[in-house]
PDB file of C-alpha atoms in Angstrom:
ATOM      1  CA  MET A   1      41.495  42.916  -9.350  1.00 56.00           C
ATOM      2  CA  THR A   2      39.663  39.897 -10.781  1.00 58.00           C
ATOM      3  CA  THR A   3      35.935  39.524 -11.146  1.00 56.00           C
ATOM      4  CA  PRO A   4      34.558  36.472  -9.372  1.00 57.00           C
ATOM      5  CA  ARG A   5      33.078  33.843 -11.743  1.00 61.00           C
ATOM      6  CA  MET A   6      29.587  32.658 -11.221  1.00 58.00           C
ATOM      7  CA  ARG A   7      29.399  28.893 -10.898  1.00 66.00           C
ATOM      8  CA  THR A   8      26.474  27.130 -12.540  1.00 59.00           C
ATOM      9  CA  SER A   9      25.283  23.619 -11.938  1.00 67.00           C
ATOM     10  CA  PRO A  10      25.094  21.081 -14.797  1.00 67.00           C
ATOM     11  CA  ARG A  11      21.307  21.291 -14.598  1.00 67.00           C
ATOM     12  CA  MET A  12      21.418  25.077 -15.045  1.00 58.00           C
ATOM     13  CA  ARG A  13      23.837  24.786 -17.994  1.00 62.00           C
ATOM     14  CA  THR A  14      21.465  22.287 -19.653  1.00 63.00           C
ATOM     15  CA  PHE A  15      18.544  24.662 -19.109  1.00 56.00           C
ATOM     16  CA  ILE A  16      20.465  27.626 -20.531  1.00 59.00           C
ATOM     17  CA  SER A  17      21.740  25.617 -23.518  1.00 62.00           C
ATOM     18  CA  GLY A  18      18.122  24.810 -24.402  1.00 60.00           C
ATOM     19  CA  LEU A  19      16.819  28.270 -23.657  1.00 56.00           C
ATOM     20  CA  VAL A  20      19.200  30.110 -25.981  1.00 59.00           C
ATOM     21  CA  PRO A  21      18.105  28.302 -29.222  1.00 63.00           C
ATOM     22  CA  ALA A  22      14.444  28.618 -28.193  1.00 63.00           C
ATOM     23  CA  LEU A  23      14.766  32.381 -27.663  1.00 60.00           C
ATOM     24  CA  LEU A  24      16.657  32.714 -30.924  1.00 60.00           C
ATOM     25  CA  ALA A  25      13.872  30.857 -32.793  1.00 60.00           C
ATOM     26  CA  VAL A  26      11.187  33.093 -31.228  1.00 58.00           C
ATOM     27  CA  CYS A  27      13.112  36.253 -32.115  1.00 54.00           C
ATOM     28  CA  LEU A  28      13.712  35.159 -35.702  1.00 56.00           C
ATOM     29  CA  THR A  29      10.044  34.250 -36.125  1.00 59.00           C
ATOM     30  CA  ALA A  30       8.932  37.600 -34.706  1.00 58.00           C
ATOM     31  CA  LEU A  31      11.328  39.528 -36.939  1.00 60.00           C
ATOM     32  CA  SER A  32      10.697  37.577 -40.151  1.00 55.00           C
ATOM     33  CA  PRO A  33       8.630  39.283 -42.836  1.00 57.00           C
ATOM     34  CA  GLY A  34       5.012  38.266 -43.059  1.00 55.00           C
ATOM     35  CA  PRO A  35       3.369  36.651 -46.063  1.00 55.00           C
ATOM     36  CA  ALA A  36       3.966  38.418 -49.348  1.00 51.00           C
ATOM     37  CA  ALA A  37       1.368  40.979 -50.217  1.00 48.00           C
ATOM     38  CA  ALA A  38      -0.903  40.070 -53.083  1.00 50.00           C
ATOM     39  CA  GLU A  39       0.334  41.447 -56.356  1.00 58.00           C
ATOM     40  CA  VAL A  40      -1.694  44.440 -57.377  1.00 61.00           C
ATOM     41  CA  ALA A  41      -2.007  45.252 -61.044  1.00 55.00           C
ATOM     42  CA  PRO A  42      -0.880  48.744 -62.020  1.00 63.00           C
ATOM     43  CA  PRO A  43      -3.697  51.174 -62.895  1.00 69.00           C
ATOM     44  CA  GLY A  44      -5.072  50.628 -66.395  1.00 69.00           C
ATOM     45  CA  ARG A  45      -4.011  46.962 -66.594  1.00 70.00           C
ATOM     46  CA  ALA A  46      -6.128  43.850 -66.168  1.00 65.00           C
ATOM     47  CA  ASP A  47      -6.141  41.856 -62.919  1.00 64.00           C
ATOM     48  CA  PRO A  48      -3.492  39.096 -62.758  1.00 74.00           C
ATOM     49  CA  LEU A  49      -6.216  36.410 -62.456  1.00 77.00           C
ATOM     50  CA  PRO A  50      -9.556  36.233 -64.236  1.00 76.00           C
ATOM     51  CA  GLY A  51     -12.721  36.784 -62.264  1.00 77.00           C
ATOM     52  CA  SER A  52     -14.117  33.417 -63.351  1.00 83.00           C
ATOM     53  CA  PHE A  53     -13.072  30.342 -65.266  1.00 83.00           C
ATOM     54  CA  SER A  54     -14.579  27.187 -66.743  1.00 87.00           C
ATOM     55  CA  TRP A  55     -13.385  23.977 -68.293  1.00 86.00           C
ATOM     56  CA  SER A  56     -14.841  21.071 -70.189  1.00 87.00           C
ATOM     57  CA  SER A  57     -14.115  17.373 -69.903  1.00 87.00           C
ATOM     58  CA  THR A  58     -13.905  14.609 -72.450  1.00 86.00           C
ATOM     59  CA  GLY A  59     -14.834  12.005 -69.871  1.00 86.00           C
ATOM     60  CA  PRO A  60     -12.511   9.143 -68.899  1.00 90.00           C
ATOM     61  CA  LEU A  61      -9.420   8.785 -71.094  1.00 92.00           C
ATOM     62  CA  ILE A  62      -8.374   5.440 -69.589  1.00 94.00           C
ATOM     63  CA  SER A  63     -10.962   2.981 -68.287  1.00 94.00           C
ATOM     64  CA  PRO A  64     -10.690  -0.434 -66.616  1.00 94.00           C
ATOM     65  CA  LYS A  65     -10.096  -3.352 -68.997  1.00 94.00           C
ATOM     66  CA  PRO A  66     -10.693  -6.490 -66.933  1.00 93.00           C
ATOM     67  CA  ASP A  67      -9.471  -9.899 -68.045  1.00 90.00           C
ATOM     68  CA  ALA A  68     -10.040 -13.406 -66.613  1.00 91.00           C
ATOM     69  CA  ALA A  69      -7.322 -13.001 -63.962  1.00 89.00           C
ATOM     70  CA  HIS A  70      -7.957  -9.315 -63.237  1.00 91.00           C
ATOM     71  CA  PRO A  71     -11.631  -8.427 -62.688  1.00 94.00           C
ATOM     72  CA  ILE A  72     -10.800  -4.743 -62.225  1.00 94.00           C
ATOM     73  CA  VAL A  73     -13.510  -2.140 -61.802  1.00 95.00           C
ATOM     74  CA  SER A  74     -11.455   1.028 -61.468  1.00 95.00           C
ATOM     75  CA  VAL A  75      -8.291   2.740 -62.670  1.00 94.00           C
ATOM     76  CA  LYS A  76      -7.012   5.678 -60.633  1.00 93.00           C
ATOM     77  CA  ASP A  77      -3.973   7.718 -59.555  1.00 93.00           C
ATOM     78  CA  PRO A  78      -2.165   7.676 -62.910  1.00 94.00           C
ATOM     79  CA  THR A  79       1.514   8.506 -63.188  1.00 96.00           C
ATOM     80  CA  VAL A  80       2.014   9.910 -66.684  1.00 96.00           C
ATOM     81  CA  PHE A  81       5.273  10.630 -68.468  1.00 95.00           C
ATOM     82  CA  ARG A  82       6.497  11.026 -72.028  1.00 96.00           C
ATOM     83  CA  TYR A  83       9.507   9.040 -73.279  1.00 96.00           C
ATOM     84  CA  LYS A  84      10.679   8.405 -76.855  1.00 95.00           C
ATOM     85  CA  ASN A  85       7.555   9.990 -78.402  1.00 96.00           C
ATOM     86  CA  ARG A  86       5.152   7.835 -76.373  1.00 96.00           C
ATOM     87  CA  TRP A  87       2.958   8.542 -73.375  1.00 96.00           C
ATOM     88  CA  HIS A  88       3.484   5.972 -70.613  1.00 97.00           C
ATOM     89  CA  VAL A  89       0.923   5.551 -67.845  1.00 97.00           C
ATOM     90  CA  TYR A  90       1.176   3.535 -64.630  1.00 96.00           C
ATOM     91  CA  ALA A  91      -2.054   3.417 -62.634  1.00 95.00           C
ATOM     92  CA  THR A  92      -3.588   1.832 -59.560  1.00 94.00           C
ATOM     93  CA  THR A  93      -6.378  -0.660 -60.213  1.00 94.00           C
ATOM     94  CA  ALA A  94      -9.008  -2.126 -57.882  1.00 93.00           C
ATOM     95  CA  ASN A  95     -10.841  -5.378 -58.474  1.00 90.00           C
ATOM     96  CA  THR A  96     -14.299  -6.610 -57.461  1.00 88.00           C
ATOM     97  CA  ALA A  97     -12.912  -8.003 -54.169  1.00 89.00           C
ATOM     98  CA  GLY A  98     -11.392  -4.617 -53.284  1.00 87.00           C
ATOM     99  CA  ALA A  99      -7.787  -5.719 -53.857  1.00 88.00           C
ATOM    100  CA  TRP A 100      -5.363  -3.190 -55.353  1.00 89.00           C
ATOM    101  CA  SER A 101      -2.846  -3.749 -58.134  1.00 89.00           C
ATOM    102  CA  LEU A 102      -0.938  -1.816 -60.814  1.00 93.00           C
ATOM    103  CA  ALA A 103      -1.405  -1.564 -64.559  1.00 94.00           C
ATOM    104  CA  TYR A 104       0.659  -0.051 -67.356  1.00 94.00           C
ATOM    105  CA  THR A 105      -0.298   1.270 -70.775  1.00 95.00           C
ATOM    106  CA  SER A 106       1.391   3.306 -73.474  1.00 96.00           C
ATOM    107  CA  PHE A 107       0.372   5.181 -76.630  1.00 97.00           C
ATOM    108  CA  THR A 108       1.615   7.911 -78.951  1.00 97.00           C
ATOM    109  CA  ASP A 109      -1.438  10.193 -78.835  1.00 96.00           C
ATOM    110  CA  TRP A 110      -4.114  10.728 -76.198  1.00 94.00           C
ATOM    111  CA  SER A 111      -6.786   9.856 -78.757  1.00 93.00           C
ATOM    112  CA  GLN A 112      -5.397   6.273 -78.556  1.00 96.00           C
ATOM    113  CA  ALA A 113      -5.493   6.044 -74.750  1.00 95.00           C
ATOM    114  CA  SER A 114      -8.869   4.326 -74.468  1.00 94.00           C
ATOM    115  CA  ALA A 115      -7.899   1.621 -77.006  1.00 95.00           C
ATOM    116  CA  ALA A 116      -4.361   1.014 -75.708  1.00 96.00           C
ATOM    117  CA  PRO A 117      -3.824  -2.419 -74.124  1.00 94.00           C
ATOM    118  CA  GLN A 118      -3.281  -2.552 -70.374  1.00 93.00           C
ATOM    119  CA  THR A 119      -0.606  -4.784 -68.854  1.00 91.00           C
ATOM    120  CA  PHE A 120      -1.064  -5.847 -65.253  1.00 91.00           C
ATOM    121  CA  LEU A 121       2.267  -5.649 -63.479  1.00 88.00           C
ATOM    122  CA  ASP A 122       1.682  -8.794 -61.419  1.00 84.00           C
ATOM    123  CA  SER A 123       1.572 -10.806 -64.653  1.00 76.00           C
ATOM    124  CA  ASN A 124       5.017  -9.669 -65.833  1.00 71.00           C
ATOM    125  CA  PRO A 125       7.683 -12.297 -64.922  1.00 72.00           C
ATOM    126  CA  ASN A 126      10.429  -9.627 -65.150  1.00 71.00           C
ATOM    127  CA  ILE A 127       9.039  -7.589 -62.254  1.00 65.00           C
ATOM    128  CA  GLY A 128       9.368  -8.609 -58.624  1.00 54.00           C
ATOM    129  CA  ASN A 129      10.596 -11.773 -56.953  1.00 50.00           C
ATOM    130  CA  ARG A 130       8.750 -14.731 -58.470  1.00 41.00           C
TER     131      ARG A 130
END
């Protein structure tokens, strides 16, 4: 004896094919572990994080250095990396008209950062399509 097959319409098959992944996602979310519990220090040991902290600042390490073609008033969003014993810094600049540009500087020690010359990338003939 054979069991009769239930016929489903294309619309029903589409509904079921969408329903199965949705139910699977809900079940996996419900069964997944919650956020990790905060680490508790064993008795007799200090807490993992201090109760308070403080820091001090030296003030700006790199400041705007405007020239005749670049009346910049701010330097922000630096990208800093070290290569061949030098610190290299690319930064966004803004001028008095509110236009944005990019500048580059490099130095061997952070104590030299404020005196390091800044090169404006729009003045370099080797960058971009000029």
